[in-house]
Short mmCIF file of C-alpha atoms and ligand atoms in Angstrom, two decimals:
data_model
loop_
_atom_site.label_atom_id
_atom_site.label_comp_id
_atom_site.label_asym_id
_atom_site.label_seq_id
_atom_site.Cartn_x
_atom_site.Cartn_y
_atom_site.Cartn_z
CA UNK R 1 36.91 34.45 7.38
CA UNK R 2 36.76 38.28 7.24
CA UNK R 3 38.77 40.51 5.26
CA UNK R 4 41.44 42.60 6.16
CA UNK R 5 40.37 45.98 7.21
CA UNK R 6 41.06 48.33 4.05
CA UNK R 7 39.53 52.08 3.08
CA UNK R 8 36.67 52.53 1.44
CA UNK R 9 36.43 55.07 -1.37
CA UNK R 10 32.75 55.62 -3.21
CA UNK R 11 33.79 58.31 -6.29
CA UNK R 12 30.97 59.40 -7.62
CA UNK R 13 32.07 60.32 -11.55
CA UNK R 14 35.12 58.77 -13.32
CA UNK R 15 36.88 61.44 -13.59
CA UNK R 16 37.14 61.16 -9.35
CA UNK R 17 37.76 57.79 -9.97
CA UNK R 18 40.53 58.31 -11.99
CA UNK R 19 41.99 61.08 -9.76
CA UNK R 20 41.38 58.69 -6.53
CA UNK R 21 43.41 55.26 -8.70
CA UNK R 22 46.40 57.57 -9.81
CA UNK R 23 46.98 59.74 -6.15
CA UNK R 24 46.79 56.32 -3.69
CA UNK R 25 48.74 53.49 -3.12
CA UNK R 26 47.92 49.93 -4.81
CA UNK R 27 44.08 50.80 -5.00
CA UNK R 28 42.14 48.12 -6.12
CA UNK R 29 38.47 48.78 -7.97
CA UNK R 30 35.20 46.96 -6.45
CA UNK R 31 32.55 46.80 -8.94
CA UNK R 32 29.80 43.55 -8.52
CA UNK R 33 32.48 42.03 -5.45
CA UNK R 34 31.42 38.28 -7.04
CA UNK R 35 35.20 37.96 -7.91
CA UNK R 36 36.42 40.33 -5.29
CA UNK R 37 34.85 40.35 -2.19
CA UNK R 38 35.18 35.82 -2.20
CA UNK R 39 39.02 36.66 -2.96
CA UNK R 40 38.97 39.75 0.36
CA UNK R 41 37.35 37.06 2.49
CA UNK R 42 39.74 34.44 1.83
CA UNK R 43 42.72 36.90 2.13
CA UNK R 44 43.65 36.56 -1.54
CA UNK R 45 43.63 40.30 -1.89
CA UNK R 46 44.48 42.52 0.83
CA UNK R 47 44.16 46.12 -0.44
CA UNK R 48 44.83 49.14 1.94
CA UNK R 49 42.60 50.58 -0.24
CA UNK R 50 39.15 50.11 -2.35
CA UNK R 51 37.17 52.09 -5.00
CA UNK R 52 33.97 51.78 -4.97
CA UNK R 53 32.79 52.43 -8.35
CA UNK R 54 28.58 51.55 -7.67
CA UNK R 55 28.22 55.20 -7.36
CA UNK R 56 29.09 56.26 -10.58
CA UNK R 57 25.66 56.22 -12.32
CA UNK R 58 27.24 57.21 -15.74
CA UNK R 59 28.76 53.57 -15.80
CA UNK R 60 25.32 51.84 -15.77
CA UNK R 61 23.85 51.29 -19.45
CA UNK R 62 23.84 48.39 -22.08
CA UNK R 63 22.86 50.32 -25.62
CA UNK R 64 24.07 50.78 -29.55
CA UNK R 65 25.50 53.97 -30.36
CA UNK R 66 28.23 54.61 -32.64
CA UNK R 67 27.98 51.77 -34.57
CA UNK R 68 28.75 49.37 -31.31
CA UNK R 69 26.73 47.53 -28.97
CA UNK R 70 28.46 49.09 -25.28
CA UNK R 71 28.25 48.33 -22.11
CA UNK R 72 29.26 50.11 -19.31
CA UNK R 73 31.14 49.25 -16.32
CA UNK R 74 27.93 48.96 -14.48
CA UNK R 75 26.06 46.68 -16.84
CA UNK R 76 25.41 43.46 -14.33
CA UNK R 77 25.00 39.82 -16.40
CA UNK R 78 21.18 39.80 -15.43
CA UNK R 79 20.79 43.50 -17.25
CA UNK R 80 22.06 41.40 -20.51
CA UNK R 81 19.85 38.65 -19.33
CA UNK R 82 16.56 40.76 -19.68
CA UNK R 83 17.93 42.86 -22.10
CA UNK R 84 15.11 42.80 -25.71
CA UNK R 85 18.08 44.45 -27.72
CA UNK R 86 20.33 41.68 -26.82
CA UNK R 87 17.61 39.06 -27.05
CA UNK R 88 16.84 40.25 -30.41
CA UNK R 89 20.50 41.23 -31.76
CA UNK R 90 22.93 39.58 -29.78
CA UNK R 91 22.53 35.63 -29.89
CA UNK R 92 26.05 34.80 -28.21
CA UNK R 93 25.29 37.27 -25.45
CA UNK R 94 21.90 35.81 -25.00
CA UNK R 95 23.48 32.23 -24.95
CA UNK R 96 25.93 33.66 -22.60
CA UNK R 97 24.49 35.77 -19.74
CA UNK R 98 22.20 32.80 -18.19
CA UNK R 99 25.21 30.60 -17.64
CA UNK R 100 27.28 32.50 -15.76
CA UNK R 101 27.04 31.60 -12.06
CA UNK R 102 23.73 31.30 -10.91
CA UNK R 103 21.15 34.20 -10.70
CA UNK R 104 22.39 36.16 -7.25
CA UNK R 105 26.01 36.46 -8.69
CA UNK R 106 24.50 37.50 -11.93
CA UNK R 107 22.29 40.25 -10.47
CA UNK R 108 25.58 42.09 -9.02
CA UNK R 109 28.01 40.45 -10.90
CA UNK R 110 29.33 42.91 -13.80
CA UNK R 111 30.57 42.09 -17.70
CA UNK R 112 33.47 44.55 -17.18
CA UNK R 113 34.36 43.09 -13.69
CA UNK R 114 34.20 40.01 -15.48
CA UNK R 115 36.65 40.69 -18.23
CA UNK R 116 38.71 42.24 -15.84
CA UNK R 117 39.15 39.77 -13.77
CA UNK R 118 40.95 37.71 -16.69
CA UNK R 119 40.29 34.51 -15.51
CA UNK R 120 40.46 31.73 -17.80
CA UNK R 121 37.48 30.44 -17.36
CA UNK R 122 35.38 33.69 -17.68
CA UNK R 123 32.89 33.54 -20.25
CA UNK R 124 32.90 36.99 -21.26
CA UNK R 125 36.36 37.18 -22.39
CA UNK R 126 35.84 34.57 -25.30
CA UNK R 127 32.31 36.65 -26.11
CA UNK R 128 34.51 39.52 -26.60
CA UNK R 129 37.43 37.82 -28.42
CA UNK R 130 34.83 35.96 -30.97
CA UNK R 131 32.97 39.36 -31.89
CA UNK R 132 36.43 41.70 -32.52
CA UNK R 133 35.57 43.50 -29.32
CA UNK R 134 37.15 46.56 -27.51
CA UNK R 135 38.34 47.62 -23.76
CA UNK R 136 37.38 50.99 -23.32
CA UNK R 137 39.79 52.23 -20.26
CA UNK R 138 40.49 55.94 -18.64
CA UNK R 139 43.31 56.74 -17.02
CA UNK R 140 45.01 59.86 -16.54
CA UNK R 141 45.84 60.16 -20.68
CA UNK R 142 41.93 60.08 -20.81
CA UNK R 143 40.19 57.44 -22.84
CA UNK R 144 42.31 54.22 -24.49
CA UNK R 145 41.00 51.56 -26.94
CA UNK R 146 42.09 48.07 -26.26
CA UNK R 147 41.41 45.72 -29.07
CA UNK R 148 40.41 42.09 -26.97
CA UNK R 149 43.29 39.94 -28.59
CA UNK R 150 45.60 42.30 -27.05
CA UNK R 151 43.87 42.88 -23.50
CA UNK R 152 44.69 38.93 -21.59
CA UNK R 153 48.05 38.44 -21.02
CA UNK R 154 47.80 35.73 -18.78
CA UNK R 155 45.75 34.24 -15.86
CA UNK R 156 43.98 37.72 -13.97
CA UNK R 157 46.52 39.37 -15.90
CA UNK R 158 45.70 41.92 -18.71
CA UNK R 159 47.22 44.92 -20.40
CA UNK R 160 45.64 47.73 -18.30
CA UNK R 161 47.44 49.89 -16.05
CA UNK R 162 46.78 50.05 -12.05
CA UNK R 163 45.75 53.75 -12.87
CA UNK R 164 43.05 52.79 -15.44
CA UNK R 165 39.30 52.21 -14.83
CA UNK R 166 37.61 50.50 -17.59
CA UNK R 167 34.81 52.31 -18.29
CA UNK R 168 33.17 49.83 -21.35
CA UNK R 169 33.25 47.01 -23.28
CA UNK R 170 31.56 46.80 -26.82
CA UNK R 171 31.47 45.16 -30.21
CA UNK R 172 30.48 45.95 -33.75
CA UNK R 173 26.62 46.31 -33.66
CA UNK R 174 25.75 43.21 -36.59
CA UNK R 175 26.59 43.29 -40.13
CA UNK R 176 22.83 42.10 -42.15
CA UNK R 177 23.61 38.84 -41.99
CA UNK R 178 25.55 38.04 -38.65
CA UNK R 179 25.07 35.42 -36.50
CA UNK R 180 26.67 34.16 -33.27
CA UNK R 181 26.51 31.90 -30.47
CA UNK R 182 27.71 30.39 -27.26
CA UNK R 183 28.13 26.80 -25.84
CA UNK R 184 29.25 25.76 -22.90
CA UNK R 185 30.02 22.39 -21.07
CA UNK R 186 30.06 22.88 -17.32
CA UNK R 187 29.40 20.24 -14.93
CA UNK R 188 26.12 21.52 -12.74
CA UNK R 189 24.21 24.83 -12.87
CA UNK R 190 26.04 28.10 -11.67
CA UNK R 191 29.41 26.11 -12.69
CA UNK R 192 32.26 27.55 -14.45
CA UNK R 193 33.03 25.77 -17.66
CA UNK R 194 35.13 22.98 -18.53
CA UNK R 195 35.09 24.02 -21.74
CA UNK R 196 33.29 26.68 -24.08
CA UNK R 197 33.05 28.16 -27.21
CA UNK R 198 31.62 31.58 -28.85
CA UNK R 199 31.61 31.69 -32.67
CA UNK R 200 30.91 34.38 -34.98
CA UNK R 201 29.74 34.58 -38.35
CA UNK R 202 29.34 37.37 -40.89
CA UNK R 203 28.22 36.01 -44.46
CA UNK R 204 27.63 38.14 -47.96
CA UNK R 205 25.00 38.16 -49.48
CA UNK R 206 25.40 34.63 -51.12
CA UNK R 207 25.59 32.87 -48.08
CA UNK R 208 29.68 32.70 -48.57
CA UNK R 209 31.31 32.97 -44.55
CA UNK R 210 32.60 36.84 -45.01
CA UNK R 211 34.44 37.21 -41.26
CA UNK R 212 34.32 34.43 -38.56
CA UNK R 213 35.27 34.69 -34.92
CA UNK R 214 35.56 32.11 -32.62
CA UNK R 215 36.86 32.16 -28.74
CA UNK R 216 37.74 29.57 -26.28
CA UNK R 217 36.57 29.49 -22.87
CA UNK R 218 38.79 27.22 -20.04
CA UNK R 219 41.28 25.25 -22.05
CA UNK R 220 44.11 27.56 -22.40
CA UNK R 221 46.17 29.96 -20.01
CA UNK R 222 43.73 32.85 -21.02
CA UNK R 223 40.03 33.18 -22.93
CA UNK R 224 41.76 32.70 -26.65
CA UNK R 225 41.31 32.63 -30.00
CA UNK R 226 40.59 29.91 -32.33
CA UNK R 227 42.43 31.28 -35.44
CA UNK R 228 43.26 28.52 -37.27
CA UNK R 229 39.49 27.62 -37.99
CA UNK R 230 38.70 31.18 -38.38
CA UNK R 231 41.20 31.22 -41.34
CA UNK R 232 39.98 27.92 -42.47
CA UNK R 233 36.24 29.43 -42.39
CA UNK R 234 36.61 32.61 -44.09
CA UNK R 235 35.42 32.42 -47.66
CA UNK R 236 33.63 28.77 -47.77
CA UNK R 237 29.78 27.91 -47.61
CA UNK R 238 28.98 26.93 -43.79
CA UNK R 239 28.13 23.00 -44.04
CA UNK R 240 28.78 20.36 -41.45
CA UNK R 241 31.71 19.23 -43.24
CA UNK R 242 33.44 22.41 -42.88
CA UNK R 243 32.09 23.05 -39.22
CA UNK R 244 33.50 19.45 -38.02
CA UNK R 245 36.86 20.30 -39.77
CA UNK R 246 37.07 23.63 -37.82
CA UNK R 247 36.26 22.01 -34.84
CA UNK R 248 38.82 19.56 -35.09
CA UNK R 249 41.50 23.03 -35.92
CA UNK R 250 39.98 24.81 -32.88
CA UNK R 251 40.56 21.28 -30.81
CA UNK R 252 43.98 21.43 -32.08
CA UNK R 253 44.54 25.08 -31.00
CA UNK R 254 43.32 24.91 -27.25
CA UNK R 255 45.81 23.75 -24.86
CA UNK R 256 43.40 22.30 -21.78
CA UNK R 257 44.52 20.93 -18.63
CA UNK R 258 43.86 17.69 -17.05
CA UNK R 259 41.86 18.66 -13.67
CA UNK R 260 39.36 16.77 -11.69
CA UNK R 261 36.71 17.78 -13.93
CA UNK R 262 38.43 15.83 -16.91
CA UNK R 263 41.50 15.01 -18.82
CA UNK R 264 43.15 16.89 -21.31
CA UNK R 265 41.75 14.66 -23.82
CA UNK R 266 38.41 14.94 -23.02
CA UNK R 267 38.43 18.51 -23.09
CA UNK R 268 40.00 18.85 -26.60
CA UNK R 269 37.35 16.51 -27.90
CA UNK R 270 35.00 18.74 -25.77
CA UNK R 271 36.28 22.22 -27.54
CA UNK R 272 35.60 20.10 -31.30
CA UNK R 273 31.48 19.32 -30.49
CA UNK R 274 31.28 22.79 -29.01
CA UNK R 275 32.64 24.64 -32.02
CA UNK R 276 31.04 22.81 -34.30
CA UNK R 277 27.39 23.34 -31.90
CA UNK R 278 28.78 27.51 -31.82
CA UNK R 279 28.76 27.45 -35.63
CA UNK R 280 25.82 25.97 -36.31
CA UNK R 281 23.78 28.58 -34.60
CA UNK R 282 25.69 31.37 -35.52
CA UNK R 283 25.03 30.32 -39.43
CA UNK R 284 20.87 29.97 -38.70
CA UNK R 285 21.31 32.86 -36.73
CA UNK R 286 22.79 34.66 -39.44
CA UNK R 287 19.70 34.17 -41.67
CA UNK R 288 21.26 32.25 -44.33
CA UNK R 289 21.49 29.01 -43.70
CA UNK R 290 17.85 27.65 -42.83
CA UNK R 291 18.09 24.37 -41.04
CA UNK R 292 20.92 23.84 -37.93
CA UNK R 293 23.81 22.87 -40.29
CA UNK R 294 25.44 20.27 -37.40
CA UNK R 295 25.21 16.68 -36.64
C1 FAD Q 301 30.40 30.79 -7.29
C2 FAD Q 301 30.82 31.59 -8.50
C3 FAD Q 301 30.55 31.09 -9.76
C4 FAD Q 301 30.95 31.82 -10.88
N1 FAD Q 301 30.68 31.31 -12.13
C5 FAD Q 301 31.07 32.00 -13.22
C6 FAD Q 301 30.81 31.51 -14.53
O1 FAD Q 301 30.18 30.48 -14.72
N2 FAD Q 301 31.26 32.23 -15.60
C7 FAD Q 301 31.94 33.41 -15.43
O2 FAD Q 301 32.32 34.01 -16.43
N3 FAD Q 301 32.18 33.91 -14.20
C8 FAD Q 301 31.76 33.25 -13.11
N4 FAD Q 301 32.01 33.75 -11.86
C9 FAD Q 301 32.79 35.00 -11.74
C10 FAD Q 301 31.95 36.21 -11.60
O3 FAD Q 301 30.70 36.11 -12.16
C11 FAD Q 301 32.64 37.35 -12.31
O4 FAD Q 301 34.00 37.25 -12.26
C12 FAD Q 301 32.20 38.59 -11.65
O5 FAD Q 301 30.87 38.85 -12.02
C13 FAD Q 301 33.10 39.76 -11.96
O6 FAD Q 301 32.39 40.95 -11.97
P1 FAD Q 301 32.23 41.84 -10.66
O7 FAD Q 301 31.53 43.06 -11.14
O8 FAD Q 301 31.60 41.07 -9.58
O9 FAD Q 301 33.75 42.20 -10.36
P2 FAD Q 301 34.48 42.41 -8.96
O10 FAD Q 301 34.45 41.16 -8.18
O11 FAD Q 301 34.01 43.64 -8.29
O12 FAD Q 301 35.95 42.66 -9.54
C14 FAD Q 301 36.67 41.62 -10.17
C15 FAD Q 301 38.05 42.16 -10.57
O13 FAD Q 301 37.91 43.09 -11.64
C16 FAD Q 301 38.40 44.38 -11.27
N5 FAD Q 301 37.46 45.35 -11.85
C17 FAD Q 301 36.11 45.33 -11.72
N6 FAD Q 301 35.57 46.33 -12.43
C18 FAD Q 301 36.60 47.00 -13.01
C19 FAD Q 301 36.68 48.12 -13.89
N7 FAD Q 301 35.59 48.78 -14.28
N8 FAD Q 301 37.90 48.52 -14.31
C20 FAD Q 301 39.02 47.85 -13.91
N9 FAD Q 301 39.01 46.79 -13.09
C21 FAD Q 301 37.81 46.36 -12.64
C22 FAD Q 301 38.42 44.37 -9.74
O14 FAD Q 301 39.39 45.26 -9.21
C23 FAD Q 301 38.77 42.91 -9.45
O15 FAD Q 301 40.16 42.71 -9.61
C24 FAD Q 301 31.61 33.06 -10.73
C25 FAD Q 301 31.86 33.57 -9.44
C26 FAD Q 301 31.47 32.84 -8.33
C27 FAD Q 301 31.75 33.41 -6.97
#
């Protein structure tokens, strides 16, 4: 099927962006299309109008500065893919990027489209929500700061405004001994998950769990937070004893549906080996523990 006919807007700064969101009616933003343009062609969305945001050059980077790692509204999955500062830095991102979708949705596909889009079963969003992360949006008040717990409201629902481009996402750059990770259970290559898990870990300096984050991918109404084990984390030594009892907390936390990819159950018992898998990295990663710490 083809898409309703709609007009086609290609701003060139954000600022014209901005100006183009707040003066039409019910614009809605095209960045990578991979969640938009399926959604046009199926007549999901039927906007009279579309902003094109590709042209806006300032958008497109993936760097540190400012004590965060940011990327802009442009950054596609595949620049994180083949990125050496995330390869080097960034172990969850690096776990993450080469599972989403398969490698032509990844090469237009974007992270902020991605979080943006909200959907439960977006990778990103848990990413984001394990490492404290931040929304950056404009709108016409200029530049707002959403912290990540407070950006999904519910399923492709969020906090931002219909006059409000996000411009970035970012997260602390890491601590000296940080660590993180992503798992993910998905049925066949280029699937969404069934179930996944980002953790991460900040530890002093005598290998004593400082800060943990850990988000949930699939098995709630939005990406969301496993804060139980977080709070059950924070200030023990990482050991599979303690990783298999926060799994079994972040099991207890997710709220999955049964679906023809599996039961409830399942799932839950999915979300336990996942987090306990997410942790274990994220502790080798983080330098101080030498030897994967799970079963
Ligand atoms: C077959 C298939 C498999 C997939 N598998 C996965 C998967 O395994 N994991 C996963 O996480 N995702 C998966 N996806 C989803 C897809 O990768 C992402 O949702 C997509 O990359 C979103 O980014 P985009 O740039 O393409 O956004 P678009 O499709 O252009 O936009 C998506 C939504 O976000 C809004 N938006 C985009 N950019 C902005 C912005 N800067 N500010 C405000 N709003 C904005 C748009 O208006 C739209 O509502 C899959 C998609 C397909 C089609």
């Amino acid at each position: 099927m083809k898409s309703a006919p709609f007009e086609h807007y290609e701003p060139s700064t954000v600022g014209e962006a901005t100006s183009l969101l707040e003066s039409l009616d019910d614009p809605t933003i095209l960045a990578g299309g991979q969640s938009l343009v399926p959604m046009l062609r199926f007549r999901l969305a039927n906007p009279d109008v579309v902003v094109d945001i590709n042209g806006i050059d300032s958008l497109d980077y993936l760097h540190e500065d400012d004590g965060y790692l940011k990327l802009g509204a442009l950054a596609r999955h595949a620049d994180v893919e083949e990125s050496d500062l995330i390869a080097e830095r960034y172990g969850s991102f690096a776990d993450t990027a080469p599972l989403v979708a398969d490698p032509q949705i990844r090469n237009r596909g974007t992270v902020v489209g991605s979080v943006a889009q909200a959907d439960p079963k977006g990778d990103w969003g848990s990413v984001l929500l394990a490492h404290e992360g931040e929304v950056v949006a404009h709108g016409p008040d200029g530049d707002r700061t959403i912290p990540a717990d407070e950006f999904f409201l519910l399923p492709y629902d969020t906090t931002l405004s219909e006059d409000e481009l996000i411009t970035e996402v970012r997260v602390p750059t890491p601590e000296p001994n940080e660590g993180s990770a992503y798992h993910k259970l998905k049925r066949k290559t280029g699937d969404y998950a069934m179930a996944g898990v980002g953790a991460r870990l900040v530890m002093d300096d005598d290998g004593v769990i400082e800060t943990a984050g850990i988000g949930m991918t699939a098995v709630d109404i939005t990406n969301a937070r496993a804060t139980d084990a977080e709070d059950l984390l924070e200030g023990e030594r990482p050991s599979a004893d303690l990783f298999e009892e926060a799994g079994e907390l972040a099991s207890e936390q997710s709220n999955p549906e049964s679906d023809e990819h599996g039961g409830a159950a399942y799932k839950e018992r999915m979300v336990n080996v996942l987090t306990q898998r997410a942790l274990g990295d994220a502790a080798e990663r983080a330098g101080t523990v030498k030897r994967r710490v799970t079963q």
